XYZ file of C-alpha atoms in Angstrom:
531
model
C -19.668 -3.436 -88.464
C -20.782 0.114 -89.059
C -19.500 1.398 -92.395
C -16.670 3.906 -92.103
C -17.095 7.527 -93.085
C -16.373 7.850 -96.808
C -13.274 9.688 -97.906
C -13.828 13.406 -97.689
C -13.292 13.848 -101.398
C -16.310 11.632 -102.130
C -18.770 13.842 -100.251
C -21.197 15.425 -102.702
C -20.348 18.849 -104.087
C -22.843 21.656 -103.649
C -25.123 21.950 -106.624
C -25.687 25.659 -106.044
C -23.694 28.428 -104.430
C -24.040 28.135 -100.623
C -25.759 30.830 -98.614
C -22.966 32.731 -96.892
C -24.644 33.311 -93.508
C -26.413 29.963 -93.014
C -24.610 26.659 -92.585
C -24.958 25.012 -96.026
C -26.943 21.820 -96.205
C -24.442 19.834 -98.269
C -20.687 19.521 -98.425
C -18.459 21.344 -100.865
C -15.292 19.875 -102.323
C -12.122 21.234 -100.644
C -11.032 23.136 -103.738
C -14.425 24.805 -104.061
C -14.535 25.754 -100.389
C -11.025 27.165 -100.372
C -11.734 29.171 -103.509
C -14.819 30.746 -101.946
C -12.969 31.620 -98.748
C -10.009 32.978 -100.687
C -12.346 35.126 -102.752
C -13.649 36.743 -99.568
C -10.269 37.052 -97.828
C -7.686 37.161 -100.635
C -3.997 36.702 -99.962
C -1.108 38.684 -101.323
C 0.946 35.532 -101.906
C 0.798 33.665 -105.220
C -0.409 30.061 -104.880
C 2.996 28.500 -105.555
C 4.498 30.345 -102.579
C 1.852 29.336 -100.043
C 3.045 27.073 -97.204
C 1.281 23.729 -97.092
C 1.574 23.137 -93.364
C -0.671 24.802 -90.771
C 0.996 27.016 -88.186
C 1.446 25.749 -84.676
C -1.814 25.917 -82.743
C -2.408 28.555 -80.130
C -3.329 27.542 -76.583
C -6.526 28.192 -74.674
C -6.887 31.407 -72.708
C -5.232 29.881 -69.622
C -1.462 29.367 -69.605
C 0.712 27.279 -67.260
C 2.946 29.057 -64.795
C 6.644 28.208 -64.726
C 9.424 28.954 -62.285
C 12.792 30.110 -63.566
C 15.195 27.137 -63.865
C 18.430 26.720 -61.990
C 21.491 27.771 -63.978
C 23.540 24.606 -63.364
C 22.595 23.040 -66.691
C 24.160 21.723 -69.859
C 23.929 23.802 -73.040
C 22.056 22.557 -76.079
C 23.944 19.974 -78.120
C 24.500 20.863 -81.786
C 25.054 18.020 -84.252
C 28.493 18.389 -85.926
C 26.847 17.687 -89.301
C 25.143 21.072 -89.014
C 28.502 22.824 -88.837
C 29.184 26.065 -86.992
C 26.099 27.722 -85.651
C 26.639 30.768 -87.855
C 30.149 31.858 -88.866
C 28.829 35.268 -89.918
C 27.197 35.800 -86.544
C 30.321 34.638 -84.788
C 28.682 31.982 -82.571
C 31.324 29.427 -81.709
C 29.778 27.681 -78.694
C 26.643 25.675 -78.121
C 23.630 27.862 -77.322
C 22.308 27.948 -73.739
C 18.888 26.533 -72.874
C 17.509 29.214 -70.583
C 19.280 32.361 -71.734
C 18.937 34.029 -75.103
C 22.053 33.272 -77.200
C 24.380 36.169 -77.809
C 24.639 35.646 -81.568
C 22.366 34.298 -84.325
C 22.530 30.835 -85.839
C 21.571 29.378 -89.190
C 17.801 28.797 -89.561
C 18.352 25.114 -90.373
C 20.281 24.686 -87.126
C 17.619 26.420 -85.050
C 14.894 24.392 -86.739
C 16.661 21.086 -86.106
C 17.286 21.886 -82.444
C 13.624 22.682 -81.840
C 12.407 19.817 -84.032
C 14.503 17.265 -82.154
C 13.319 18.595 -78.786
C 9.696 18.069 -79.822
C 10.201 14.465 -80.924
C 9.369 13.216 -77.435
C 5.948 14.860 -77.416
C 3.065 12.427 -77.634
C 1.455 11.623 -80.978
C -1.547 13.954 -81.229
C -3.568 11.456 -83.278
C -3.152 8.845 -80.524
C -4.104 11.305 -77.788
C -7.450 9.993 -76.558
C -7.478 12.511 -73.703
C -7.966 15.679 -75.685
C -11.206 16.929 -77.206
C -9.224 19.223 -79.499
C -9.135 18.701 -83.264
C -5.889 17.032 -84.341
C -6.540 16.663 -88.079
C -7.751 18.964 -90.834
C -7.579 18.791 -94.594
C -4.503 20.272 -96.308
C -6.685 22.950 -97.889
C -7.640 24.201 -94.420
C -3.974 24.262 -93.465
C -3.188 26.326 -96.550
C -5.850 28.883 -95.674
C -4.582 29.120 -92.107
C -1.039 29.650 -93.363
C -2.249 32.425 -95.648
C -3.945 34.165 -92.708
C -1.432 33.586 -89.932
C -0.271 37.210 -90.077
C -3.788 38.678 -89.795
C -4.758 40.091 -86.417
C -8.411 39.354 -85.667
C -8.775 42.605 -83.730
C -7.788 44.720 -86.752
C -11.215 44.649 -88.333
C -10.645 47.852 -90.280
C -7.441 46.508 -91.857
C -8.883 43.025 -92.505
C -12.569 43.643 -93.233
C -13.144 40.375 -95.099
C -11.814 38.310 -92.200
C -14.203 40.240 -89.952
C -17.001 39.443 -92.394
C -16.239 35.715 -92.172
C -16.480 35.956 -88.382
C -19.883 37.634 -88.721
C -21.081 34.886 -91.063
C -19.977 32.170 -88.631
C -21.975 33.846 -85.840
C -25.009 33.986 -88.128
C -24.650 30.317 -89.059
C -24.408 29.265 -85.413
C -27.440 31.368 -84.459
C -29.417 29.562 -87.147
C -28.000 26.167 -86.136
C -28.953 26.731 -82.477
C -32.478 27.912 -83.309
C -32.267 31.527 -82.173
C -35.829 32.939 -82.374
C -34.516 35.585 -84.783
C -31.022 34.678 -86.033
C -30.576 38.230 -87.285
C -31.172 39.550 -83.754
C -28.761 37.145 -82.043
C -25.370 38.548 -81.078
C -22.102 36.697 -80.739
C -18.357 36.708 -81.163
C -15.384 34.482 -81.730
C -13.001 33.751 -78.864
C -9.767 31.873 -78.283
C -11.785 28.894 -77.067
C -14.603 27.884 -74.765
C -12.758 29.055 -71.663
C -12.851 32.662 -72.835
C -16.394 32.211 -74.150
C -17.534 30.970 -70.721
C -15.876 33.948 -69.041
C -17.753 36.314 -71.357
C -21.063 34.533 -70.783
C -20.512 34.598 -67.028
C -19.711 38.313 -67.126
C -22.970 38.975 -68.975
C -24.937 36.933 -66.419
C -23.360 38.790 -63.514
C -23.909 42.225 -65.063
C -27.578 41.479 -65.792
C -28.038 40.280 -62.197
C -26.322 43.430 -60.870
C -28.722 45.562 -62.904
C -31.717 43.789 -61.411
C -30.274 44.213 -57.920
C -28.916 47.738 -58.251
C -30.460 48.709 -54.912
C -28.701 45.884 -53.026
C -25.425 45.281 -54.877
C -22.674 45.604 -53.914
C -23.280 44.711 -50.274
C -22.506 41.855 -47.892
C -26.063 40.608 -48.278
C -25.871 40.466 -52.059
C -22.986 38.223 -53.000
C -23.698 36.762 -56.455
C -23.638 33.002 -56.942
C -23.608 30.668 -59.933
C -25.171 27.183 -59.807
C -23.571 24.327 -61.752
C -22.787 20.646 -61.561
C -19.576 19.575 -59.876
C -18.590 18.117 -63.252
C -18.157 21.487 -64.996
C -14.926 22.333 -66.766
C -12.382 24.171 -64.619
C -12.950 27.444 -66.494
C -16.164 27.941 -64.493
C -14.283 27.681 -61.213
C -11.824 30.220 -62.597
C -14.663 32.547 -63.538
C -16.101 32.393 -60.034
C -12.692 33.058 -58.491
C -11.705 35.878 -60.841
C -15.067 37.684 -60.721
C -15.877 37.050 -57.045
C -18.901 34.843 -57.589
C -19.842 32.032 -55.204
C -19.732 28.654 -56.972
C -22.643 26.440 -55.905
C -21.993 22.951 -57.209
C -24.471 20.087 -57.400
C -22.582 16.916 -56.374
C -22.698 13.567 -58.138
C -24.883 10.884 -56.583
C -24.848 7.154 -57.293
C -24.832 6.555 -61.042
C -25.728 10.187 -61.825
C -22.501 11.838 -62.887
C -23.772 15.314 -63.730
C -26.200 18.017 -62.607
C -29.638 17.125 -61.233
C -32.254 19.702 -62.372
C -34.287 19.783 -59.159
C -31.187 19.937 -56.977
C -29.878 22.828 -59.084
C -33.159 24.727 -58.764
C -33.074 24.150 -55.014
C -29.704 25.908 -54.766
C -30.976 29.093 -56.434
C -31.917 32.231 -54.536
C -32.245 35.954 -55.198
C -28.451 36.213 -55.620
C -28.171 33.524 -58.308
C -26.894 35.043 -61.560
C -27.645 31.887 -63.543
C -27.364 28.123 -63.858
C -24.830 26.436 -66.137
C -25.944 23.338 -68.018
C -23.322 21.273 -69.820
C -23.933 19.697 -73.203
C -21.308 17.027 -72.941
C -19.583 16.439 -69.609
C -15.820 16.082 -69.821
C -15.997 13.411 -67.111
C -18.047 10.838 -69.028
C -19.363 12.391 -72.261
C -22.996 12.551 -71.123
C -25.416 15.379 -71.892
C -27.005 17.219 -69.006
C -30.833 17.413 -69.271
C -31.116 21.062 -70.307
C -34.870 20.938 -71.008
C -35.533 19.384 -67.586
C -33.317 22.022 -65.988
C -35.315 24.809 -67.636
C -38.566 23.147 -66.529
C -37.313 22.986 -62.934
C -36.437 26.685 -63.063
C -39.852 27.450 -64.563
C -41.366 25.747 -61.529
C -39.115 27.785 -59.249
C -40.390 30.977 -60.835
C -44.000 29.932 -60.367
C -43.385 29.185 -56.673
C -41.091 32.057 -55.720
C -40.985 34.610 -58.527
C -37.247 34.027 -59.039
C -36.407 34.180 -62.751
C -33.025 32.478 -63.215
C -31.431 32.315 -66.697
C -29.551 29.329 -68.109
C -26.244 29.327 -69.935
C -25.442 26.207 -71.954
C -21.778 25.222 -71.991
C -21.770 23.417 -75.309
C -17.987 23.244 -75.658
C -18.351 19.882 -77.407
C -22.032 18.974 -77.560
C -23.202 22.164 -79.266
C -21.398 20.962 -82.398
C -22.575 17.355 -82.058
C -26.241 17.413 -80.999
C -27.513 19.666 -83.838
C -26.390 17.077 -86.376
C -26.974 13.671 -84.780
C -29.560 14.483 -82.081
C -31.758 16.894 -84.014
C -34.881 16.172 -81.945
C -33.145 16.905 -78.645
C -34.262 20.326 -77.362
C -31.416 22.018 -75.502
C -30.724 25.334 -77.263
C -32.459 28.678 -77.899
C -35.731 26.824 -78.458
C -35.900 26.925 -74.658
C -36.803 30.520 -73.698
C -34.798 30.300 -70.474
C -31.544 29.692 -72.388
C -29.955 33.115 -72.802
C -26.492 32.169 -74.071
C -24.509 29.263 -75.518
C -20.807 28.697 -76.069
C -18.884 26.135 -78.074
C -15.315 25.290 -79.024
C -14.712 25.529 -82.737
C -11.496 23.643 -82.123
C -13.265 20.615 -80.662
C -16.172 19.090 -82.554
C -16.305 22.255 -84.657
C -13.418 20.507 -86.462
C -10.866 23.354 -86.442
C -7.315 23.382 -85.127
C -6.957 25.245 -81.786
C -7.754 27.882 -80.743
C -11.176 29.239 -81.649
C -14.415 29.314 -79.700
C -17.776 31.008 -79.994
C -20.169 32.743 -77.601
C -23.730 33.621 -78.641
C -26.602 35.403 -76.891
C -30.198 34.950 -78.022
C -30.641 38.727 -78.523
C -29.082 42.067 -77.634
C -31.026 42.241 -74.347
C -29.083 39.213 -73.057
C -25.727 41.004 -73.487
C -25.472 44.255 -71.490
C -24.431 47.113 -73.739
C -21.838 48.432 -71.267
C -19.746 45.275 -71.790
C -19.466 45.930 -75.519
C -16.632 48.014 -76.940
C -16.615 49.525 -80.403
C -13.813 49.659 -82.942
C -13.534 51.526 -86.210
C -14.675 49.331 -89.088
C -14.825 50.647 -92.655
C -15.418 54.144 -91.383
C -18.063 53.008 -88.896
C -18.272 51.257 -85.550
C -18.106 47.499 -85.012
C -19.101 46.209 -81.554
C -16.648 43.786 -79.928
C -16.724 41.743 -76.726
C -13.548 39.919 -75.724
C -11.021 39.401 -72.947
C -8.131 39.177 -75.387
C -6.942 41.791 -77.826
C -4.511 40.589 -80.478
C -5.173 37.071 -81.732
C -4.878 35.348 -85.104
C -7.615 35.420 -87.697
C -6.522 32.088 -89.169
C -8.717 29.957 -86.913
C -11.835 31.995 -87.707
C -11.118 31.603 -91.413
C -10.664 27.856 -90.880
C -14.027 27.688 -89.084
C -15.756 29.355 -92.009
C -13.961 26.967 -94.363
C -15.232 23.972 -92.377
C -18.810 25.278 -92.345
C -18.620 25.934 -96.079
C -16.800 22.707 -96.898
C -18.919 20.271 -94.908
C -22.348 21.824 -94.557
C -24.933 20.161 -92.356
C -24.717 16.832 -94.161
C -20.936 16.725 -93.891
C -20.933 17.545 -90.180
C -23.645 14.943 -89.639
C -21.538 12.293 -91.396
C -18.379 13.169 -89.462
C -20.052 13.261 -86.033
C -22.029 10.081 -86.669
C -18.848 8.305 -87.728
C -17.116 9.405 -84.510
C -20.100 8.221 -82.468
C -20.096 4.863 -84.271
C -16.390 4.409 -83.548
C -16.941 5.285 -79.876
C -19.856 2.885 -79.533
C -17.986 0.062 -81.235
C -14.858 0.527 -79.139
C -16.870 0.771 -75.913
C -18.597 -2.508 -76.755
C -15.261 -4.256 -77.391
C -13.856 -3.032 -74.079
C -16.990 -4.147 -72.265
C -16.604 -7.642 -73.748
C -13.125 -8.038 -72.241
C -14.693 -8.709 -68.840
C -12.205 -6.689 -66.796
C -14.005 -3.369 -67.134
C -17.374 -1.780 -66.412
C -18.695 0.862 -68.793
C -20.140 4.026 -67.266
C -21.128 5.496 -70.634
C -21.085 4.084 -74.155
C -20.393 7.053 -76.428
C -24.021 7.413 -77.496
C -24.160 11.151 -76.679
C -20.769 12.767 -77.123
C -18.460 10.330 -78.972
C -16.810 9.863 -75.578
C -17.071 7.105 -73.005
C -15.733 6.342 -69.544
C -15.038 2.974 -67.959
C -13.618 1.596 -64.742
C -12.394 -1.773 -63.531
C -15.050 -4.412 -63.003
C -16.096 -5.526 -59.505
C -13.663 -8.127 -58.224
C -10.653 -6.807 -60.160
C -7.988 -6.101 -57.536
C -4.665 -6.762 -59.270
C -4.678 -3.479 -61.192
C -6.571 -0.216 -61.417
C -7.262 2.406 -64.067
C -4.004 4.215 -63.320
C -2.037 1.049 -64.117
C -3.932 0.728 -67.392
C -3.227 4.351 -68.335
C 0.473 3.920 -67.581
C 0.816 0.709 -69.564
C -1.164 1.977 -72.568
C 1.155 4.967 -72.725
C 4.026 2.575 -73.283
C 2.268 1.666 -76.539
C 1.833 5.310 -77.551
C -1.786 5.705 -76.401
C -2.531 8.705 -74.186
C -5.555 7.714 -72.087
C -6.541 9.801 -69.052
C -7.235 8.192 -65.694
C -8.741 10.280 -62.921
C -10.950 10.225 -59.848
C -14.480 11.656 -59.907
C -15.406 14.619 -57.672
C -17.917 14.798 -54.798
C -19.769 12.638 -53.942
C -18.080 9.913 -56.024
C -14.456 10.263 -54.994
C -14.505 6.483 -54.614
C -14.726 6.093 -58.401
C -11.699 6.276 -60.713
C -12.136 5.931 -64.453
C -10.480 5.919 -67.844
C -11.939 8.111 -70.591
C -11.687 7.756 -74.361
C -12.447 10.700 -76.670
C -13.175 9.705 -80.268
C -12.610 12.536 -82.741
C -12.529 12.992 -86.476
C -9.411 11.141 -87.622
C -9.680 8.388 -84.990
C -10.855 5.655 -87.315
C -12.295 2.197 -86.744
C -8.884 0.796 -87.661
C -7.171 2.832 -84.937
C -9.912 1.845 -82.493
C -9.275 -1.817 -83.310
C -5.549 -1.345 -82.671
C -6.341 0.293 -79.336
C -8.580 -2.603 -78.303
C -5.933 -5.132 -79.353
C -3.204 -3.378 -77.355
C -5.465 -3.213 -74.303
C -6.359 -6.908 -74.576
C -2.691 -7.809 -75.009
C -1.797 -6.060 -71.741
C -4.473 -7.714 -69.620
C -2.748 -11.070 -68.890
C 0.262 -9.251 -67.453
C -1.908 -6.819 -65.501
C -3.910 -9.700 -64.031
C -0.700 -11.260 -62.680
C 0.195 -8.176 -60.643
C 0.000 -8.695 -56.860
C -1.722 -5.321 -56.467
C -2.059 -1.979 -58.290
C 1.425 -0.586 -58.847
C 0.756 3.138 -59.235
C 1.136 4.705 -55.795
C 0.840 8.428 -56.486
C -2.535 8.776 -58.186
C -2.161 12.547 -58.573
C 1.107 12.134 -60.465
C -0.191 9.221 -62.510
C -2.060 11.390 -64.991
C -2.315 15.013 -65.933
C -4.881 14.526 -68.633
C -8.197 15.661 -67.176
C -9.378 18.770 -69.009
């Protein structure tokens, strides 16, 4: 069995002060890391008054839409042990659910009402659907609590928080082999969805510049080439910014983009090609170097010079540490921009992401706005305005705390857990593995040939009864015939938890095998996990 990742406190402390703008090579103890971050972004609260729990995480840039509820409903039930809602405020009746109460209530009462409502949420640590970080050290939570009132956009009021953002950009530029890290430009975002929107906007604006004589016109509708497996944010980008989405379908056992097929879809209206470092469908890397080579060939044949954006939402924080020889980043001249999610394998609570461009030429100046910063101008590029600085501070803490060696240990441990769990599931005999967690610590599997009593949707439903949240979904064109389960292994999902998962799955199989047929009828309603 692969040895487990050692306790975080046993990782070696840095022997010298870390360089502030390059990801340190070794880990720092939590106390040392938090002290360094606090020295840069001090808090007005004394240590004994600092909360020890992180604030609730913020969502990605997209939000669900809700209809107003009907009014024929029961009010919230208040436990008699909590007493009157607030005698001073005069509230004598239970508060309504969908209207703001007329009077205040005691904070303990409000807390208990909300707390009890949330008890039926799934356990985040057992959520094997999400890529999002669900565990951080208490020291990181303390820093986030100290910074929860800092607005990231107020760079003049919070200059040290802005400085930590700048350092994170510099560290990522170095990590992703920018030709000149000092010349690379980048920014923090609310997550990869916003980062992808920004990267897409830059691609479109650069294309419009090159085609100023033709655009806008009916003959010059911009298009973006990508695999059908891309995250939904790219479809949103194309819809919001009126770009034609040209998607390379899956074929056979190829579940992501084919480089030659992608190059064949390009024409004079192509703003770029998106390559994905870590498909959300099966955890596989797309062959970015082969994609760039195919586009190099296209240029030689036709003169078309098509840039590549790498969507590294997960893989851009995995490959640099455990696949160091894999060339996918700014070492490829055709790669103009990269994004990642700090709140995925960047090991930070949601929501923070990053977008980087190899140099200033890759980001059109007219997209950049400037804000006052210490009496001068600071360039900014964002879709959002107000957002918390806590997640950026937590990202800097993680870079400082773990360093390259610490990230390598964490990501390798997650990959080892994924590989071990995939092997155990494969040995059960009822399933066929599509991937084995040897790229992203993520794998997908389906039912084996000949299994007809149950399907992946039955498995997802039954595992949920044991507390495990496992997504089941159908692949897109041209593999709509294939439905799979996917397991995402993250920091905090240990070998012990993986063993419990495998045991629960094995325990369910005899009952599933006795079913006359798959029981889940509505496949669309069976899972809402694919993201």
